[in-house]
């Protein structure tokens, strides 16, 4: 079973279609009207919370047969 959790934050009310924002951010694009996220702070917190998990590299955590892939940009965080 797979789960995709994706996060971004609008600067103000926007009329974007969420899937269009998701697709652009997933492609690593910058989207006007979105805030910059505190990625380094968030990554440090992820490392703290998942300290029991093996960190394979900057984007992959593993525990037993579970794997989390983390993709981030300045505006986007996605956990698969």
C-alpha positions as protocol buffer text, in pm:
chain_id: "A"
residue {
  index: 1
  type: UNK
  ca { x: 0 y: 0 z: 0 }
}
residue {
  index: 2
  type: UNK
  ca { x: 130 y: 343 z: -92 }
}
residue {
  index: 3
  type: UNK
  ca { x: 44 y: 684 z: 45 }
}
residue {
  index: 4
  type: UNK
  ca { x: 145 y: 1025 z: -87 }
}
residue {
  index: 5
  type: UNK
  ca { x: 128 y: 1322 z: 151 }
}
residue {
  index: 6
  type: UNK
  ca { x: 202 y: 1658 z: -12 }
}
residue {
  index: 7
  type: UNK
  ca { x: 229 y: 2002 z: 147 }
}
residue {
  index: 8
  type: UNK
  ca { x: 252 y: 2359 z: 25 }
}
residue {
  index: 9
  type: UNK
  ca { x: 121 y: 2693 z: 147 }
}
residue {
  index: 10
  type: UNK
  ca { x: -47 y: 2972 z: -44 }
}
residue {
  index: 11
  type: UNK
  ca { x: 65 y: 3331 z: 23 }
}
residue {
  index: 12
  type: UNK
  ca { x: -299 y: 3438 z: 6 }
}
residue {
  index: 13
  type: UNK
  ca { x: -629 y: 3317 z: -134 }
}
residue {
  index: 14
  type: UNK
  ca { x: -564 y: 3168 z: -477 }
}
residue {
  index: 15
  type: UNK
  ca { x: -779 y: 3018 z: -747 }
}
residue {
  index: 16
  type: UNK
  ca { x: -533 y: 2747 z: -847 }
}
residue {
  index: 17
  type: UNK
  ca { x: -649 y: 2394 z: -913 }
}
residue {
  index: 18
  type: UNK
  ca { x: -474 y: 2182 z: -648 }
}
residue {
  index: 19
  type: UNK
  ca { x: -372 y: 1913 z: -897 }
}
residue {
  index: 20
  type: UNK
  ca { x: -208 y: 2172 z: -1125 }
}
residue {
  index: 21
  type: UNK
  ca { x: -9 y: 2308 z: -828 }
}
residue {
  index: 22
  type: UNK
  ca { x: 84 y: 1953 z: -723 }
}
residue {
  index: 23
  type: UNK
  ca { x: 197 y: 1858 z: -1074 }
}
residue {
  index: 24
  type: UNK
  ca { x: 411 y: 2171 z: -1113 }
}
residue {
  index: 25
  type: UNK
  ca { x: 570 y: 2132 z: -770 }
}
residue {
  index: 26
  type: UNK
  ca { x: 632 y: 1761 z: -829 }
}
residue {
  index: 27
  type: UNK
  ca { x: 822 y: 1858 z: -1143 }
}
residue {
  index: 28
  type: UNK
  ca { x: 1043 y: 2085 z: -930 }
}
residue {
  index: 29
  type: UNK
  ca { x: 892 y: 2404 z: -1070 }
}
residue {
  index: 30
  type: UNK
  ca { x: 839 y: 2725 z: -872 }
}
residue {
  index: 31
  type: UNK
  ca { x: 476 y: 2836 z: -848 }
}
residue {
  index: 32
  type: UNK
  ca { x: 395 y: 3207 z: -809 }
}
residue {
  index: 33
  type: UNK
  ca { x: 175 y: 3278 z: -509 }
}
residue {
  index: 34
  type: UNK
  ca { x: 317 y: 3006 z: -285 }
}
residue {
  index: 35
  type: UNK
  ca { x: 521 y: 3070 z: 28 }
}
residue {
  index: 36
  type: UNK
  ca { x: 873 y: 2946 z: 89 }
}
residue {
  index: 37
  type: UNK
  ca { x: 870 y: 2661 z: 340 }
}
residue {
  index: 38
  type: UNK
  ca { x: 1124 y: 2617 z: 624 }
}
residue {
  index: 39
  type: UNK
  ca { x: 1261 y: 2302 z: 460 }
}
residue {
  index: 40
  type: UNK
  ca { x: 1585 y: 2276 z: 662 }
}
residue {
  index: 41
  type: UNK
  ca { x: 1396 y: 2316 z: 990 }
}
residue {
  index: 42
  type: UNK
  ca { x: 1138 y: 2060 z: 877 }
}
residue {
  index: 43
  type: UNK
  ca { x: 1407 y: 1814 z: 768 }
}
residue {
  index: 44
  type: UNK
  ca { x: 1578 y: 1841 z: 1107 }
}
residue {
  index: 45
  type: UNK
  ca { x: 1246 y: 1766 z: 1278 }
}
residue {
  index: 46
  type: UNK
  ca { x: 1187 y: 1468 z: 1046 }
}
residue {
  index: 47
  type: UNK
  ca { x: 1532 y: 1332 z: 1138 }
}
residue {
  index: 48
  type: UNK
  ca { x: 1444 y: 1373 z: 1505 }
}
residue {
  index: 49
  type: UNK
  ca { x: 1103 y: 1207 z: 1480 }
}
residue {
  index: 50
  type: UNK
  ca { x: 1228 y: 921 z: 1263 }
}
residue {
  index: 51
  type: UNK
  ca { x: 1555 y: 869 z: 1451 }
}
residue {
  index: 52
  type: UNK
  ca { x: 1481 y: 494 z: 1482 }
}
residue {
  index: 53
  type: UNK
  ca { x: 1466 y: 464 z: 1103 }
}
residue {
  index: 54
  type: UNK
  ca { x: 1777 y: 402 z: 893 }
}
residue {
  index: 55
  type: UNK
  ca { x: 1861 y: 700 z: 677 }
}
residue {
  index: 56
  type: UNK
  ca { x: 1976 y: 558 z: 343 }
}
residue {
  index: 57
  type: UNK
  ca { x: 2042 y: 903 z: 194 }
}
residue {
  index: 58
  type: UNK
  ca { x: 1888 y: 1251 z: 205 }
}
residue {
  index: 59
  type: UNK
  ca { x: 1560 y: 1129 z: 56 }
}
residue {
  index: 60
  type: UNK
  ca { x: 1503 y: 774 z: 185 }
}
residue {
  index: 61
  type: UNK
  ca { x: 1426 y: 635 z: 531 }
}
residue {
  index: 62
  type: UNK
  ca { x: 1373 y: 264 z: 598 }
}
residue {
  index: 63
  type: UNK
  ca { x: 1244 y: 66 z: 895 }
}
residue {
  index: 64
  type: UNK
  ca { x: 1194 y: -311 z: 861 }
}
residue {
  index: 65
  type: UNK
  ca { x: 1001 y: -342 z: 534 }
}
residue {
  index: 66
  type: UNK
  ca { x: 872 y: 17 z: 535 }
}
residue {
  index: 67
  type: UNK
  ca { x: 1021 y: 292 z: 318 }
}
residue {
  index: 68
  type: UNK
  ca { x: 958 y: 666 z: 314 }
}
residue {
  index: 69
  type: UNK
  ca { x: 1078 y: 877 z: 23 }
}
residue {
  index: 70
  type: UNK
  ca { x: 1095 y: 1252 z: 91 }
}
residue {
  index: 71
  type: UNK
  ca { x: 1095 y: 1505 z: -192 }
}
residue {
  index: 72
  type: UNK
  ca { x: 1131 y: 1874 z: -114 }
}
residue {
  index: 73
  type: UNK
  ca { x: 1177 y: 2207 z: -285 }
}
residue {
  index: 74
  type: UNK
  ca { x: 1165 y: 2554 z: -135 }
}
residue {
  index: 75
  type: UNK
  ca { x: 786 y: 2550 z: -176 }
}
residue {
  index: 76
  type: UNK
  ca { x: 695 y: 2181 z: -147 }
}
residue {
  index: 77
  type: UNK
  ca { x: 729 y: 1873 z: 69 }
}
residue {
  index: 78
  type: UNK
  ca { x: 606 y: 1530 z: -46 }
}
residue {
  index: 79
  type: UNK
  ca { x: 624 y: 1207 z: 150 }
}
residue {
  index: 80
  type: UNK
  ca { x: 575 y: 878 z: -36 }
}
